[in-house]
């Protein structure tokens, strides 16, 4: 029997890109390579309809750009908390839910962690935005529960969550030599989070840091939205988008 791993896998499941790190029982963490030596990869899945294979990350994008017949799925995280998550779509002549697609990507991450660690990890801490869904606590809780179910479905037995800006704050704290009050701004692909937190070398020893989080909030707007605004409102109009023809009718898209 393979001995169990003693430590915790950390997953940053991002809208645009994802990354992983392994922390041993002493708290020493190291990033896990995901594609060659790259320690992050696009959160993308490509279902190849020519040979029924599934591809991830840069490989998924390359398959799509290379003209391979199939379906490219990106920004999977933005579906969490949405009614669309349990909807099904046709992939290689089969009905599959978007929840299953999220699980498929997490399974690929766990498999790559196993390749690096020698054993598939069963304990994971997953990052999450302050708000998956703005101003809707029920849908926000549903989003985390959906991510929990996806993680459990691929073999993680102990699953916990950490707010992404708090994770960033704790990493920054390791480089401080005095106590400070810090504003953490996390601009992600699908969400933006803002946190005010008290940090310092002496506070690192505290078991419960809840009192050090002075304020936190977030909005469901991120880099993907900026890309759309830039493309649709600035670049594409230069190429004819939304222009009016001679009869003052809008040019077809």
PDB file of C-alpha atoms in Angstrom:
ATOM      1  CA  UNK A   1       0.000   0.000   0.000  1.00  0.00           C
ATOM      2  CA  UNK A   2       1.275   3.470  -0.911  1.00  0.00           C
ATOM      3  CA  UNK A   3       1.899   5.558   2.234  1.00  0.00           C
ATOM      4  CA  UNK A   4      -0.306   8.658   2.562  1.00  0.00           C
ATOM      5  CA  UNK A   5       1.082  12.121   1.900  1.00  0.00           C
ATOM      6  CA  UNK A   6       1.549  14.372   4.912  1.00  0.00           C
ATOM      7  CA  UNK A   7       0.863  17.888   3.768  1.00  0.00           C
ATOM      8  CA  UNK A   8      -1.689  19.930   1.860  1.00  0.00           C
ATOM      9  CA  UNK A   9      -2.224  20.760  -1.784  1.00  0.00           C
ATOM     10  CA  UNK A  10      -3.211  24.345  -2.535  1.00  0.00           C
ATOM     11  CA  UNK A  11      -5.154  25.064  -5.719  1.00  0.00           C
ATOM     12  CA  UNK A  12      -5.710  28.496  -7.235  1.00  0.00           C
ATOM     13  CA  UNK A  13      -8.568  27.685  -9.616  1.00  0.00           C
ATOM     14  CA  UNK A  14      -8.709  30.917 -11.581  1.00  0.00           C
ATOM     15  CA  UNK A  15     -10.991  32.270 -14.259  1.00  0.00           C
ATOM     16  CA  UNK A  16      -8.108  32.764 -16.690  1.00  0.00           C
ATOM     17  CA  UNK A  17      -5.266  30.684 -15.228  1.00  0.00           C
ATOM     18  CA  UNK A  18      -4.769  28.087 -12.512  1.00  0.00           C
ATOM     19  CA  UNK A  19      -1.816  27.126 -10.308  1.00  0.00           C
ATOM     20  CA  UNK A  20      -0.964  24.666  -7.525  1.00  0.00           C
ATOM     21  CA  UNK A  21       1.470  24.423  -4.625  1.00  0.00           C
ATOM     22  CA  UNK A  22       2.332  21.713  -2.110  1.00  0.00           C
ATOM     23  CA  UNK A  23       2.876  22.588   1.563  1.00  0.00           C
ATOM     24  CA  UNK A  24       4.552  19.968   3.742  1.00  0.00           C
ATOM     25  CA  UNK A  25       3.847  19.479   7.454  1.00  0.00           C
ATOM     26  CA  UNK A  26       6.508  22.102   8.318  1.00  0.00           C
ATOM     27  CA  UNK A  27       4.659  24.675   6.228  1.00  0.00           C
ATOM     28  CA  UNK A  28       7.287  24.822   3.498  1.00  0.00           C
ATOM     29  CA  UNK A  29       5.521  25.335   0.177  1.00  0.00           C
ATOM     30  CA  UNK A  30       6.647  24.785  -3.390  1.00  0.00           C
ATOM     31  CA  UNK A  31       4.911  25.397  -6.676  1.00  0.00           C
ATOM     32  CA  UNK A  32       3.993  22.386  -8.790  1.00  0.00           C
ATOM     33  CA  UNK A  33       4.830  22.460 -12.517  1.00  0.00           C
ATOM     34  CA  UNK A  34       1.717  21.996 -14.629  1.00  0.00           C
ATOM     35  CA  UNK A  35       2.896  22.130 -18.246  1.00  0.00           C
ATOM     36  CA  UNK A  36       6.575  21.367 -18.660  1.00  0.00           C
ATOM     37  CA  UNK A  37       8.311  23.798 -16.312  1.00  0.00           C
ATOM     38  CA  UNK A  38       5.390  26.277 -16.292  1.00  0.00           C
ATOM     39  CA  UNK A  39       3.822  26.612 -12.830  1.00  0.00           C
ATOM     40  CA  UNK A  40       0.527  28.005 -14.111  1.00  0.00           C
ATOM     41  CA  UNK A  41      -1.682  27.100 -17.020  1.00  0.00           C
ATOM     42  CA  UNK A  42      -4.784  28.494 -18.715  1.00  0.00           C
ATOM     43  CA  UNK A  43      -8.037  27.287 -17.187  1.00  0.00           C
ATOM     44  CA  UNK A  44      -9.094  25.733 -20.471  1.00  0.00           C
ATOM     45  CA  UNK A  45     -10.463  22.388 -21.642  1.00  0.00           C
ATOM     46  CA  UNK A  46     -10.620  21.278 -25.269  1.00  0.00           C
ATOM     47  CA  UNK A  47     -12.723  18.300 -26.319  1.00  0.00           C
ATOM     48  CA  UNK A  48     -11.223  16.940 -29.540  1.00  0.00           C
ATOM     49  CA  UNK A  49     -14.060  15.560 -31.661  1.00  0.00           C
ATOM     50  CA  UNK A  50     -11.671  14.022 -34.192  1.00  0.00           C
ATOM     51  CA  UNK A  51     -10.221  11.418 -31.799  1.00  0.00           C
ATOM     52  CA  UNK A  52     -12.398  11.955 -28.667  1.00  0.00           C
ATOM     53  CA  UNK A  53      -9.423  13.077 -26.539  1.00  0.00           C
ATOM     54  CA  UNK A  54      -9.480  15.807 -23.891  1.00  0.00           C
ATOM     55  CA  UNK A  55      -6.802  18.499 -23.632  1.00  0.00           C
ATOM     56  CA  UNK A  56      -6.012  21.093 -20.980  1.00  0.00           C
ATOM     57  CA  UNK A  57      -4.266  24.430 -20.591  1.00  0.00           C
ATOM     58  CA  UNK A  58      -1.927  25.630 -23.354  1.00  0.00           C
ATOM     59  CA  UNK A  59      -2.429  22.322 -25.139  1.00  0.00           C
ATOM     60  CA  UNK A  60      -6.184  22.961 -25.220  1.00  0.00           C
ATOM     61  CA  UNK A  61      -5.735  26.434 -26.699  1.00  0.00           C
ATOM     62  CA  UNK A  62      -3.177  25.145 -29.235  1.00  0.00           C
ATOM     63  CA  UNK A  63      -5.591  22.426 -30.389  1.00  0.00           C
ATOM     64  CA  UNK A  64      -8.280  25.049 -30.964  1.00  0.00           C
ATOM     65  CA  UNK A  65      -5.994  27.541 -32.727  1.00  0.00           C
ATOM     66  CA  UNK A  66      -4.591  24.732 -34.864  1.00  0.00           C
ATOM     67  CA  UNK A  67      -7.998  24.150 -36.396  1.00  0.00           C
ATOM     68  CA  UNK A  68      -8.752  20.809 -34.741  1.00  0.00           C
ATOM     69  CA  UNK A  69     -12.461  20.029 -34.733  1.00  0.00           C
ATOM     70  CA  UNK A  70     -13.884  20.192 -31.213  1.00  0.00           C
ATOM     71  CA  UNK A  71     -15.025  22.479 -28.406  1.00  0.00           C
ATOM     72  CA  UNK A  72     -12.906  24.835 -26.336  1.00  0.00           C
ATOM     73  CA  UNK A  73     -14.171  25.699 -22.826  1.00  0.00           C
ATOM     74  CA  UNK A  74     -12.677  28.681 -20.982  1.00  0.00           C
ATOM     75  CA  UNK A  75     -13.541  30.828 -17.937  1.00  0.00           C
ATOM     76  CA  UNK A  76     -15.064  27.774 -16.221  1.00  0.00           C
ATOM     77  CA  UNK A  77     -14.955  29.483 -12.824  1.00  0.00           C
ATOM     78  CA  UNK A  78     -17.399  32.165 -13.981  1.00  0.00           C
ATOM     79  CA  UNK A  79     -20.120  29.488 -14.174  1.00  0.00           C
ATOM     80  CA  UNK A  80     -19.980  28.795 -10.413  1.00  0.00           C
ATOM     81  CA  UNK A  81     -23.125  30.134  -8.796  1.00  0.00           C
ATOM     82  CA  UNK A  82     -24.879  30.316 -12.154  1.00  0.00           C
ATOM     83  CA  UNK A  83     -27.978  28.252 -13.029  1.00  0.00           C
ATOM     84  CA  UNK A  84     -26.045  27.231 -16.146  1.00  0.00           C
ATOM     85  CA  UNK A  85     -23.698  25.076 -14.062  1.00  0.00           C
ATOM     86  CA  UNK A  86     -26.108  22.133 -13.983  1.00  0.00           C
ATOM     87  CA  UNK A  87     -27.218  22.657 -17.569  1.00  0.00           C
ATOM     88  CA  UNK A  88     -25.889  20.145 -20.084  1.00  0.00           C
ATOM     89  CA  UNK A  89     -24.167  20.697 -23.394  1.00  0.00           C
ATOM     90  CA  UNK A  90     -23.267  18.306 -26.213  1.00  0.00           C
ATOM     91  CA  UNK A  91     -19.621  17.203 -26.219  1.00  0.00           C
ATOM     92  CA  UNK A  92     -18.567  14.519 -28.692  1.00  0.00           C
ATOM     93  CA  UNK A  93     -22.177  13.401 -29.143  1.00  0.00           C
ATOM     94  CA  UNK A  94     -22.768  13.117 -25.387  1.00  0.00           C
ATOM     95  CA  UNK A  95     -24.663  15.318 -22.958  1.00  0.00           C
ATOM     96  CA  UNK A  96     -22.346  16.613 -20.216  1.00  0.00           C
ATOM     97  CA  UNK A  97     -22.999  19.188 -17.502  1.00  0.00           C
ATOM     98  CA  UNK A  98     -20.781  22.213 -16.961  1.00  0.00           C
ATOM     99  CA  UNK A  99     -20.317  20.941 -13.386  1.00  0.00           C
ATOM    100  CA  UNK A 100     -18.724  17.801 -14.861  1.00  0.00           C
ATOM    101  CA  UNK A 101     -16.451  19.949 -17.028  1.00  0.00           C
ATOM    102  CA  UNK A 102     -15.217  21.788 -13.924  1.00  0.00           C
ATOM    103  CA  UNK A 103     -14.587  18.409 -12.267  1.00  0.00           C
ATOM    104  CA  UNK A 104     -12.716  17.207 -15.365  1.00  0.00           C
ATOM    105  CA  UNK A 105     -10.333  20.161 -15.096  1.00  0.00           C
ATOM    106  CA  UNK A 106      -9.808  19.599 -11.354  1.00  0.00           C
ATOM    107  CA  UNK A 107      -9.099  15.926 -12.052  1.00  0.00           C
ATOM    108  CA  UNK A 108      -6.378  16.981 -14.494  1.00  0.00           C
ATOM    109  CA  UNK A 109      -4.845  19.234 -11.827  1.00  0.00           C
ATOM    110  CA  UNK A 110      -4.890  16.406  -9.258  1.00  0.00           C
ATOM    111  CA  UNK A 111      -3.295  14.017 -11.752  1.00  0.00           C
ATOM    112  CA  UNK A 112      -0.468  16.493 -12.445  1.00  0.00           C
ATOM    113  CA  UNK A 113       0.029  16.958  -8.714  1.00  0.00           C
ATOM    114  CA  UNK A 114       0.306  13.172  -8.370  1.00  0.00           C
ATOM    115  CA  UNK A 115       2.932  13.067 -11.118  1.00  0.00           C
ATOM    116  CA  UNK A 116       5.002  15.636  -9.219  1.00  0.00           C
ATOM    117  CA  UNK A 117       4.471  14.232  -5.709  1.00  0.00           C
ATOM    118  CA  UNK A 118       4.449  10.524  -6.490  1.00  0.00           C
ATOM    119  CA  UNK A 119       1.075  10.023  -4.784  1.00  0.00           C
ATOM    120  CA  UNK A 120      -2.318  11.568  -5.515  1.00  0.00           C
ATOM    121  CA  UNK A 121      -3.099  14.087  -2.735  1.00  0.00           C
ATOM    122  CA  UNK A 122      -6.384  13.816  -0.847  1.00  0.00           C
ATOM    123  CA  UNK A 123      -6.221  17.047   1.209  1.00  0.00           C
ATOM    124  CA  UNK A 124      -6.674  20.360  -0.566  1.00  0.00           C
ATOM    125  CA  UNK A 125      -7.194  24.043   0.230  1.00  0.00           C
ATOM    126  CA  UNK A 126      -8.885  25.866  -2.615  1.00  0.00           C
ATOM    127  CA  UNK A 127      -8.815  29.597  -3.130  1.00  0.00           C
ATOM    128  CA  UNK A 128     -12.115  31.394  -3.610  1.00  0.00           C
ATOM    129  CA  UNK A 129     -13.083  35.010  -4.298  1.00  0.00           C
ATOM    130  CA  UNK A 130     -14.755  37.056  -1.578  1.00  0.00           C
ATOM    131  CA  UNK A 131     -17.936  36.905  -3.671  1.00  0.00           C
ATOM    132  CA  UNK A 132     -18.556  34.354  -6.406  1.00  0.00           C
ATOM    133  CA  UNK A 133     -21.848  36.169  -6.955  1.00  0.00           C
ATOM    134  CA  UNK A 134     -22.506  39.793  -5.991  1.00  0.00           C
ATOM    135  CA  UNK A 135     -25.305  40.566  -3.506  1.00  0.00           C
ATOM    136  CA  UNK A 136     -26.707  37.025  -3.419  1.00  0.00           C
ATOM    137  CA  UNK A 137     -25.594  34.987  -0.402  1.00  0.00           C
ATOM    138  CA  UNK A 138     -27.581  31.922  -1.442  1.00  0.00           C
ATOM    139  CA  UNK A 139     -26.023  31.736  -4.918  1.00  0.00           C
ATOM    140  CA  UNK A 140     -22.606  32.489  -3.439  1.00  0.00           C
ATOM    141  CA  UNK A 141     -22.936  29.534  -1.053  1.00  0.00           C
ATOM    142  CA  UNK A 142     -24.146  27.398  -3.969  1.00  0.00           C
ATOM    143  CA  UNK A 143     -21.015  28.331  -5.942  1.00  0.00           C
ATOM    144  CA  UNK A 144     -18.689  27.156  -3.159  1.00  0.00           C
ATOM    145  CA  UNK A 145     -20.750  23.991  -2.665  1.00  0.00           C
ATOM    146  CA  UNK A 146     -20.509  23.244  -6.397  1.00  0.00           C
ATOM    147  CA  UNK A 147     -16.728  23.623  -6.265  1.00  0.00           C
ATOM    148  CA  UNK A 148     -16.662  21.401  -3.176  1.00  0.00           C
ATOM    149  CA  UNK A 149     -18.677  18.696  -4.946  1.00  0.00           C
ATOM    150  CA  UNK A 150     -16.420  18.866  -8.001  1.00  0.00           C
ATOM    151  CA  UNK A 151     -13.308  18.491  -5.810  1.00  0.00           C
ATOM    152  CA  UNK A 152     -14.798  15.546  -3.913  1.00  0.00           C
ATOM    153  CA  UNK A 153     -15.877  13.893  -7.156  1.00  0.00           C
ATOM    154  CA  UNK A 154     -12.257  13.678  -8.364  1.00  0.00           C
ATOM    155  CA  UNK A 155     -10.854  12.156  -5.161  1.00  0.00           C
ATOM    156  CA  UNK A 156     -10.172  14.957  -2.685  1.00  0.00           C
ATOM    157  CA  UNK A 157     -11.438  13.795   0.730  1.00  0.00           C
ATOM    158  CA  UNK A 158     -10.539  16.846   2.841  1.00  0.00           C
ATOM    159  CA  UNK A 159     -11.527  20.085   1.119  1.00  0.00           C
ATOM    160  CA  UNK A 160     -11.338  23.541   2.668  1.00  0.00           C
ATOM    161  CA  UNK A 161     -11.434  27.070   1.266  1.00  0.00           C
ATOM    162  CA  UNK A 162      -9.419  30.243   1.752  1.00  0.00           C
ATOM    163  CA  UNK A 163     -10.349  33.703   0.507  1.00  0.00           C
ATOM    164  CA  UNK A 164      -7.909  34.552  -2.269  1.00  0.00           C
ATOM    165  CA  UNK A 165      -6.961  38.012  -0.925  1.00  0.00           C
ATOM    166  CA  UNK A 166      -6.292  36.506   2.533  1.00  0.00           C
ATOM    167  CA  UNK A 167      -4.001  33.923   0.936  1.00  0.00           C
ATOM    168  CA  UNK A 168      -2.125  36.747  -0.802  1.00  0.00           C
ATOM    169  CA  UNK A 169      -1.894  38.677   2.484  1.00  0.00           C
ATOM    170  CA  UNK A 170      -0.452  35.702   4.382  1.00  0.00           C
ATOM    171  CA  UNK A 171       2.194  35.235   1.698  1.00  0.00           C
ATOM    172  CA  UNK A 172       3.137  38.940   1.841  1.00  0.00           C
ATOM    173  CA  UNK A 173       3.306  38.794   5.641  1.00  0.00           C
ATOM    174  CA  UNK A 174       6.245  36.378   5.483  1.00  0.00           C
ATOM    175  CA  UNK A 175       8.382  39.236   4.113  1.00  0.00           C
ATOM    176  CA  UNK A 176       7.454  41.825   6.764  1.00  0.00           C
ATOM    177  CA  UNK A 177       9.708  42.835   9.649  1.00  0.00           C
ATOM    178  CA  UNK A 178       7.127  44.991  11.485  1.00  0.00           C
ATOM    179  CA  UNK A 179       3.365  45.169  11.974  1.00  0.00           C
ATOM    180  CA  UNK A 180       1.367  46.939   9.267  1.00  0.00           C
ATOM    181  CA  UNK A 181      -2.190  47.460   8.091  1.00  0.00           C
ATOM    182  CA  UNK A 182      -2.295  46.424   4.445  1.00  0.00           C
ATOM    183  CA  UNK A 183      -4.775  46.816   1.593  1.00  0.00           C
ATOM    184  CA  UNK A 184      -4.741  43.727  -0.618  1.00  0.00           C
ATOM    185  CA  UNK A 185      -6.124  44.198  -4.136  1.00  0.00           C
ATOM    186  CA  UNK A 186      -6.688  40.991  -6.081  1.00  0.00           C
ATOM    187  CA  UNK A 187      -7.623  41.704  -9.701  1.00  0.00           C
ATOM    188  CA  UNK A 188      -8.575  38.353 -11.189  1.00  0.00           C
ATOM    189  CA  UNK A 189      -9.921  37.265 -14.522  1.00  0.00           C
ATOM    190  CA  UNK A 190     -13.534  37.117 -13.349  1.00  0.00           C
ATOM    191  CA  UNK A 191     -13.614  38.819  -9.937  1.00  0.00           C
ATOM    192  CA  UNK A 192     -11.855  41.642  -8.106  1.00  0.00           C
ATOM    193  CA  UNK A 193     -11.378  41.472  -4.327  1.00  0.00           C
ATOM    194  CA  UNK A 194     -10.303  44.094  -1.804  1.00  0.00           C
ATOM    195  CA  UNK A 195      -9.222  43.337   1.763  1.00  0.00           C
ATOM    196  CA  UNK A 196      -7.816  45.395   4.641  1.00  0.00           C
ATOM    197  CA  UNK A 197      -5.834  43.171   7.005  1.00  0.00           C
ATOM    198  CA  UNK A 198      -3.447  43.586   9.937  1.00  0.00           C
ATOM    199  CA  UNK A 199      -0.160  41.742   9.338  1.00  0.00           C
ATOM    200  CA  UNK A 200       3.154  41.317  11.116  1.00  0.00           C
ATOM    201  CA  UNK A 201       5.810  38.775  12.138  1.00  0.00           C
ATOM    202  CA  UNK A 202       4.392  38.462  15.669  1.00  0.00           C
ATOM    203  CA  UNK A 203       0.855  37.952  14.398  1.00  0.00           C
ATOM    204  CA  UNK A 204       1.944  34.979  12.262  1.00  0.00           C
ATOM    205  CA  UNK A 205       2.117  32.922  15.483  1.00  0.00           C
ATOM    206  CA  UNK A 206      -1.606  33.361  16.198  1.00  0.00           C
ATOM    207  CA  UNK A 207      -3.729  30.285  15.502  1.00  0.00           C
ATOM    208  CA  UNK A 208      -6.862  32.325  14.708  1.00  0.00           C
ATOM    209  CA  UNK A 209      -6.366  35.325  12.437  1.00  0.00           C
ATOM    210  CA  UNK A 210     -10.047  36.215  11.979  1.00  0.00           C
ATOM    211  CA  UNK A 211      -9.648  39.359  14.095  1.00  0.00           C
ATOM    212  CA  UNK A 212      -6.900  40.633  11.793  1.00  0.00           C
ATOM    213  CA  UNK A 213      -9.248  40.841   8.811  1.00  0.00           C
ATOM    214  CA  UNK A 214     -10.558  44.385   9.201  1.00  0.00           C
ATOM    215  CA  UNK A 215     -12.656  44.619   6.028  1.00  0.00           C
ATOM    216  CA  UNK A 216     -13.187  42.625   2.877  1.00  0.00           C
ATOM    217  CA  UNK A 217     -15.383  42.925  -0.189  1.00  0.00           C
ATOM    218  CA  UNK A 218     -15.404  41.968  -3.838  1.00  0.00           C
ATOM    219  CA  UNK A 219     -17.167  42.458  -7.158  1.00  0.00           C
ATOM    220  CA  UNK A 220     -17.891  40.042  -9.991  1.00  0.00           C
ATOM    221  CA  UNK A 221     -15.840  42.071 -12.469  1.00  0.00           C
ATOM    222  CA  UNK A 222     -12.346  41.168 -13.626  1.00  0.00           C
ATOM    223  CA  UNK A 223      -9.836  41.117 -16.425  1.00  0.00           C
ATOM    224  CA  UNK A 224     -12.104  39.211 -18.790  1.00  0.00           C
ATOM    225  CA  UNK A 225     -14.622  42.054 -18.581  1.00  0.00           C
ATOM    226  CA  UNK A 226     -11.897  44.605 -19.326  1.00  0.00           C
ATOM    227  CA  UNK A 227     -10.854  42.548 -22.359  1.00  0.00           C
ATOM    228  CA  UNK A 228     -14.418  42.531 -23.656  1.00  0.00           C
ATOM    229  CA  UNK A 229     -14.811  46.266 -23.108  1.00  0.00           C
ATOM    230  CA  UNK A 230     -11.530  47.003 -24.873  1.00  0.00           C
ATOM    231  CA  UNK A 231     -12.331  44.738 -27.797  1.00  0.00           C
ATOM    232  CA  UNK A 232     -16.029  45.517 -28.272  1.00  0.00           C
ATOM    233  CA  UNK A 233     -15.960  49.233 -27.489  1.00  0.00           C
ATOM    234  CA  UNK A 234     -12.577  50.356 -28.766  1.00  0.00           C
ATOM    235  CA  UNK A 235     -11.066  47.973 -31.317  1.00  0.00           C
ATOM    236  CA  UNK A 236     -13.970  46.307 -33.120  1.00  0.00           C
ATOM    237  CA  UNK A 237     -15.756  49.602 -33.989  1.00  0.00           C
ATOM    238  CA  UNK A 238     -12.629  50.520 -35.980  1.00  0.00           C
ATOM    239  CA  UNK A 239     -13.308  47.388 -38.043  1.00  0.00           C
ATOM    240  CA  UNK A 240     -16.993  48.144 -38.646  1.00  0.00           C
ATOM    241  CA  UNK A 241     -18.757  46.824 -35.534  1.00  0.00           C
ATOM    242  CA  UNK A 242     -22.017  48.742 -34.833  1.00  0.00           C
ATOM    243  CA  UNK A 243     -21.521  50.993 -37.870  1.00  0.00           C
ATOM    244  CA  UNK A 244     -24.588  52.237 -39.731  1.00  0.00           C
ATOM    245  CA  UNK A 245     -25.057  51.602 -43.440  1.00  0.00           C
ATOM    246  CA  UNK A 246     -26.417  54.000 -46.108  1.00  0.00           C
ATOM    247  CA  UNK A 247     -29.996  53.350 -44.973  1.00  0.00           C
ATOM    248  CA  UNK A 248     -29.007  53.910 -41.310  1.00  0.00           C
ATOM    249  CA  UNK A 249     -29.292  50.230 -40.587  1.00  0.00           C
ATOM    250  CA  UNK A 250     -26.690  48.646 -38.322  1.00  0.00           C
ATOM    251  CA  UNK A 251     -24.050  46.629 -40.146  1.00  0.00           C
ATOM    252  CA  UNK A 252     -24.576  42.897 -39.402  1.00  0.00           C
ATOM    253  CA  UNK A 253     -22.123  41.410 -36.911  1.00  0.00           C
TER     254      UNK A 253
END
